[in-house]
Structures are given as C-alpha cells and as structure tokens.
Coordinates of N, CA and C in Angstrom, one line a residue:
M17 N 27.6 38.5 130.8 CA 29.1 38.0 130.5 C 29.1 36.8 129.9
P18 N 29.8 36.4 128.6 CA 29.7 35.1 128.3 C 30.5 34.0 128.8
F19 N 31.6 34.4 129.6 CA 32.4 33.4 130.4 C 32.4 33.8 131.8
V20 N 31.9 32.8 132.6 CA 31.8 33.2 134.2 C 32.6 32.1 134.8
A21 N 33.5 32.4 135.7 CA 34.1 31.3 136.5 C 33.1 31.0 137.6
A22 N 32.9 29.9 138.1 CA 32.0 29.5 138.9 C 32.6 28.6 140.0
G23 N 32.2 28.8 141.3 CA 32.7 28.1 142.5 C 33.3 28.9 143.3
P24 N 34.2 28.3 144.4 CA 34.9 29.1 145.3 C 36.1 29.8 144.6
G25 N 36.4 31.0 145.1 CA 37.6 31.7 144.5 C 37.3 32.0 143.0
A26 N 36.2 32.2 142.5 CA 35.8 32.2 141.2 C 36.3 33.2 140.3
A27 N 37.3 33.9 140.8 CA 37.7 35.0 139.9 C 38.8 34.4 138.8
G28 N 38.8 33.1 138.8 CA 39.6 32.6 137.8 C 40.9 31.9 138.4
A29 N 41.3 32.1 139.6 CA 42.4 31.5 140.2 C 41.8 30.4 141.0
L30 N 42.6 29.3 141.0 CA 42.2 28.2 141.7 C 42.3 28.3 143.3
P31 N 41.6 27.9 144.0 CA 41.5 28.2 145.4 C 42.7 27.7 146.2
D32 N 43.4 26.6 145.8 CA 44.6 25.9 146.3 C 45.8 26.2 145.6
G33 N 45.7 27.1 144.7 CA 46.9 27.5 144.1 C 47.4 26.7 142.8
G34 N 46.5 25.8 142.5 CA 46.7 25.2 141.2 C 46.3 23.8 141.2
G35 N 46.1 23.0 142.2 CA 45.9 21.7 142.3 C 44.5 21.2 142.3
G36 N 43.4 22.1 142.6 CA 42.2 21.9 142.6 C 41.3 22.1 141.4
T37 N 40.2 22.0 141.3 CA 39.3 22.1 140.1 C 38.4 23.5 140.2
A38 N 38.6 24.3 139.1 CA 37.6 25.5 138.9 C 36.8 25.1 137.8
K39 N 35.4 25.7 137.9 CA 34.6 25.3 136.8 C 34.3 26.7 136.2
L40 N 34.1 26.7 134.9 CA 33.8 27.9 134.1 C 32.6 27.7 133.2
K41 N 31.6 28.5 133.4 CA 30.5 28.5 132.7 C 30.5 29.3 131.5
V42 N 30.1 28.8 130.2 CA 30.3 29.5 129.2 C 28.7 29.4 128.4
Q43 N 28.5 30.4 128.0 CA 27.2 30.4 127.2 C 27.3 29.6 125.9
P44 N 26.5 28.7 125.6 CA 26.6 27.8 124.5 C 27.0 28.5 123.1
D45 N 26.5 29.6 122.8 CA 27.0 30.4 121.7 C 28.3 31.0 121.6
R46 N 29.0 30.9 122.8 CA 30.5 31.4 122.9 C 31.4 30.5 123.1
V47 N 31.1 29.2 123.0 CA 32.0 28.1 123.4 C 33.1 28.1 122.2
L48 N 32.7 28.4 120.9 CA 33.7 28.3 120.0 C 34.7 29.4 120.1
D49 N 34.1 30.7 120.4 CA 34.8 31.9 120.5 C 35.9 31.6 121.6
L50 N 35.6 31.1 122.8 CA 36.2 30.7 123.9 C 37.3 29.8 123.6
K51 N 37.0 28.9 122.9 CA 38.0 27.8 122.5 C 39.1 28.4 121.5
R52 N 38.8 29.2 120.6 CA 39.7 30.0 119.7 C 40.5 30.8 120.4
E53 N 40.0 31.4 121.5 CA 40.9 32.4 122.1 C 42.0 31.5 123.1
L54 N 41.5 30.6 123.7 CA 42.4 29.7 124.3 C 43.5 29.1 123.7
E55 N 43.0 28.6 122.5 CA 44.0 27.9 121.5 C 45.1 29.0 121.1
D56 N 44.8 30.2 120.9 CA 45.7 31.3 120.6 C 46.6 31.5 121.7
V57 N 46.1 31.6 123.0 CA 47.1 31.6 124.2 C 47.9 30.5 124.2
R58 N 47.2 29.2 124.2 CA 48.2 28.1 124.4 C 49.2 28.0 123.3
D59 N 49.0 28.4 122.1 CA 49.9 28.3 121.0 C 51.1 29.4 121.1
E60 N 50.7 30.5 121.6 CA 51.8 31.5 122.0 C 52.7 31.0 122.9
V61 N 52.1 30.6 124.1 CA 53.0 30.1 125.1 C 53.9 29.0 124.7
R62 N 53.4 28.1 124.0 CA 54.1 26.9 123.5 C 55.0 27.3 122.6
T63 N 54.7 28.2 121.7 CA 55.9 28.6 120.7 C 56.9 29.3 121.4
F64 N 56.7 30.2 122.6 CA 57.7 30.8 123.3 C 58.7 29.7 123.9
L65 N 57.9 28.7 124.6 CA 58.8 27.7 125.2 C 59.6 26.9 124.1
R66 N 59.0 26.7 123.1 CA 59.8 25.8 122.0 C 61.0 26.6 121.6
N67 N 60.8 28.1 121.4 CA 61.8 28.7 120.6 C 62.7 29.6 121.6
E68 N 62.3 30.0 122.9 CA 62.9 30.8 123.6 C 63.4 30.4 125.0
A69 N 62.9 29.3 125.5 CA 63.1 28.9 127.0 C 64.5 28.6 127.2
E70 N 65.3 28.1 126.3 CA 66.7 28.1 126.4 C 67.4 29.5 126.7
G71 N 67.0 30.5 126.4 CA 67.5 31.8 126.5 C 67.2 32.2 128.0
L72 N 66.5 31.5 128.8 CA 66.2 31.8 130.3 C 67.4 31.5 131.2
W73 N 68.3 30.5 130.8 CA 69.4 30.1 131.4 C 70.5 30.9 131.2
V74 N 71.3 31.2 132.3 CA 72.3 32.1 132.3 C 73.7 31.3 132.6
R75 N 75.0 31.8 132.1 CA 76.2 31.3 132.7 C 76.5 32.3 133.8
P76 N 77.5 31.7 134.7 CA 78.0 32.6 135.7 C 78.8 33.6 135.1
Q77 N 78.7 35.0 135.7 CA 79.4 36.0 135.2 C 80.9 35.9 135.4
G78 N 81.3 35.1 136.4 CA 82.6 34.9 137.0 C 82.7 33.6 137.5
A79 N 84.1 33.4 138.0 CA 84.4 32.0 138.6 C 84.1 32.1 140.2
D80 N 83.9 33.2 140.7 CA 83.7 33.4 142.1 C 82.4 32.7 142.6
P81 N 82.5 32.4 143.9 CA 81.3 31.6 144.5 C 79.9 32.4 144.4
V82 N 80.0 33.8 144.6 CA 78.7 34.5 144.3 C 78.1 34.3 143.0
S83 N 79.0 34.5 142.0 CA 78.5 34.4 140.7 C 78.0 33.0 140.3
L84 N 78.7 32.0 140.8 CA 78.2 30.6 140.6 C 76.9 30.3 141.2
D85 N 76.7 30.8 142.6 CA 75.5 30.8 143.3 C 74.3 31.4 142.6
A86 N 74.6 32.6 142.1 CA 73.6 33.4 141.5 C 73.2 32.8 140.2
A87 N 73.9 32.3 139.5 CA 73.8 31.5 138.1 C 72.8 30.3 138.5
K88 N 73.3 29.6 139.5 CA 72.6 28.3 140.0 C 71.1 28.7 140.2
T89 N 70.8 29.8 141.1 CA 69.5 30.0 141.5 C 68.9 30.5 140.3
I90 N 69.2 31.4 139.6 CA 68.4 31.9 138.3 C 68.2 30.6 137.4
N91 N 69.0 29.7 137.2 CA 68.8 28.5 136.5 C 67.6 27.6 136.9
E92 N 67.8 27.7 138.4 CA 66.7 26.7 139.0 C 65.3 27.5 138.7
N93 N 65.2 28.9 139.1 CA 64.1 29.5 139.0 C 63.6 29.4 137.5
A94 N 64.5 29.4 136.7 CA 64.0 29.4 135.1 C 63.5 27.9 134.7
Q95 N 64.1 26.8 135.3 CA 63.6 25.7 135.1 C 62.3 25.5 135.7
T96 N 61.9 25.9 136.9 CA 60.6 26.0 137.6 C 59.6 26.7 136.7
A97 N 60.0 27.9 136.2 CA 59.1 28.8 135.4 C 58.8 27.9 134.1
V98 N 59.7 27.3 133.4 CA 59.5 26.5 132.2 C 58.5 25.3 132.5
E99 N 58.8 24.6 133.6 CA 58.1 23.5 133.9 C 56.5 24.0 134.2
V100 N 56.3 25.1 134.9 CA 55.1 25.6 135.1 C 54.5 26.0 134.0
A101 N 55.0 26.6 133.0 CA 54.4 27.0 131.8 C 54.0 25.9 130.9
W102 N 54.9 24.7 130.9 CA 54.3 23.5 130.1 C 53.2 23.0 130.9
A103 N 53.0 23.1 132.1 CA 51.8 22.5 132.8 C 50.7 23.4 132.5
Y104 N 51.0 24.8 132.4 CA 49.8 25.6 131.9 C 49.4 25.4 130.5
V105 N 50.2 25.0 129.6 CA 49.7 24.5 128.1 C 49.1 23.3 128.3
E106 N 49.4 22.4 129.1 CA 48.9 21.1 129.3 C 47.4 21.3 129.7
R107 N 47.1 22.2 130.8 CA 45.9 22.6 131.4 C 45.0 23.3 130.3
L108 N 45.5 24.2 129.6 CA 44.8 24.7 128.6 C 44.5 23.8 127.4
T109 N 45.2 22.9 127.1 CA 44.8 21.8 126.1 C 43.7 21.1 126.7
N110 N 43.6 20.8 127.9 CA 42.6 20.0 128.6 C 41.2 20.7 128.4
V111 N 41.4 22.1 128.7 CA 40.1 23.0 128.7 C 39.7 23.0 127.1
I112 N 40.5 23.2 126.3 CA 40.3 23.2 124.9 C 39.6 21.8 124.4
D113 N 40.1 20.8 124.9 CA 39.6 19.5 124.5 C 38.1 19.6 125.0
A114 N 37.8 19.9 126.2 CA 36.6 19.9 126.9 C 35.6 21.0 126.2
L115 N 36.1 22.1 125.8 CA 35.2 23.0 125.0 C 34.9 22.3 123.7
D116 N 35.8 21.7 122.9 CA 35.6 21.0 121.7 C 34.6 19.9 122.0
H117 N 34.6 19.1 123.1 CA 33.6 18.1 123.3 C 32.2 19.0 123.6
A118 N 32.2 20.0 124.4 CA 31.0 20.7 124.5 C 30.4 21.3 123.3
A119 N 31.3 21.7 122.3 CA 30.7 22.3 121.1 C 30.2 21.1 120.4
K120 N 30.6 20.0 120.3 CA 30.1 18.8 119.6 C 28.8 18.4 120.2
T121 N 28.8 18.5 121.6 CA 27.5 18.1 122.2 C 26.4 19.1 121.9
Y122 N 26.7 20.3 121.9 CA 25.7 21.3 121.6 C 25.4 21.4 120.0
G123 N 26.2 20.7 119.1 CA 25.9 20.8 117.6 C 26.6 22.0 117.0
L124 N 27.5 22.6 117.8 CA 27.9 24.0 117.2 C 28.9 23.7 116.1
V125 N 29.6 22.7 116.2 CA 30.7 22.4 115.0 C 30.0 22.3 113.7
E126 N 28.9 21.6 113.7 CA 28.1 21.4 112.4 C 27.5 22.8 112.0
D127 N 27.0 23.6 113.1 CA 26.4 24.8 112.7 C 27.4 25.7 112.1
T128 N 28.6 25.8 112.8 CA 29.7 26.6 112.1 C 30.0 26.1 110.8
N129 N 30.2 25.0 110.5 CA 30.7 24.5 109.4 C 29.8 24.8 108.3
T130 N 28.3 24.5 108.5 CA 27.4 24.9 107.7 C 27.4 26.4 107.3
T131 N 27.4 27.3 108.3 CA 27.5 28.7 108.1 C 28.6 29.0 107.3
N132 N 29.8 28.6 107.4 CA 30.9 28.9 106.7 C 30.8 28.5 105.3
L133 N 30.1 27.2 104.9 CA 29.9 26.9 103.7 C 28.9 27.7 102.9
Q134 N 27.8 28.1 103.7 CA 26.9 29.1 103.1 C 27.6 30.4 102.6
Q135 N 28.4 30.9 103.7 CA 29.0 32.2 103.3 C 29.9 32.4 102.1
R136 N 30.6 31.1 101.9 CA 31.3 30.8 100.7 C 30.7 30.9 99.4
S137 N 29.4 30.3 99.5 CA 28.8 30.2 98.2 C 28.2 31.4 97.5

C-alpha cells in the first residue's frame, strides 16, 4: 500500500478527534501522487466554501418562536460546519506543504520535471 497511516488510531482518524497528530507514511515514489490527490480534494472543498457556503444559512419560515429557533439552530450548525471545513482546508494545505518539502528532499521534483521535459521532446 503506498499510503499508510501510522501510530495510534491509524485508520486515518486522529485519536483525540482532531487536536492531535497523526503520521502518514508514504512511499517516496508516491509522494507527488498523494500531493496531487490532496490538492484536488483541498481545491474542491475550498471552491465549495467560496461559492456555496452562504447557501447553508436559512431564514425562518415564519415569525413564530419555533421557526425562529429552528433557523437559529440550523444557522449555528451551518456556521460550525463552515468553520470546520475551513480548518480542514488549512490542515490539508499543511500536509500538502509537508509533502512538497518531502518531494524536494527526495529530489522528486527535479526528477518529475526532467521526465516531463524528456517526454515533450
């Protein structure tokens, strides 16, 4: 398997619900593949948040207390979801940056650029 979560609770979920650190072991020849995949996910979530997040909020269906309370609760949940999604984008960006650093350390960026130039010739 090219990507393996390592450490406690290694199924990819963080053991404490998000505040801790999980490690991901990646085979060196797959670093750039994983980086591209995570960039795609990050970009998709970020685009959704930029274009669609406002659509998550609702207006009360009526002036009665039940409608007002329901809209308030839905909007609070929407706000929390948007905040969590932005935090996810930030964490993905940090992982992508780390993978970029690893790729440079392994010399994979230069190898990929050389291969791409050779294929174009």
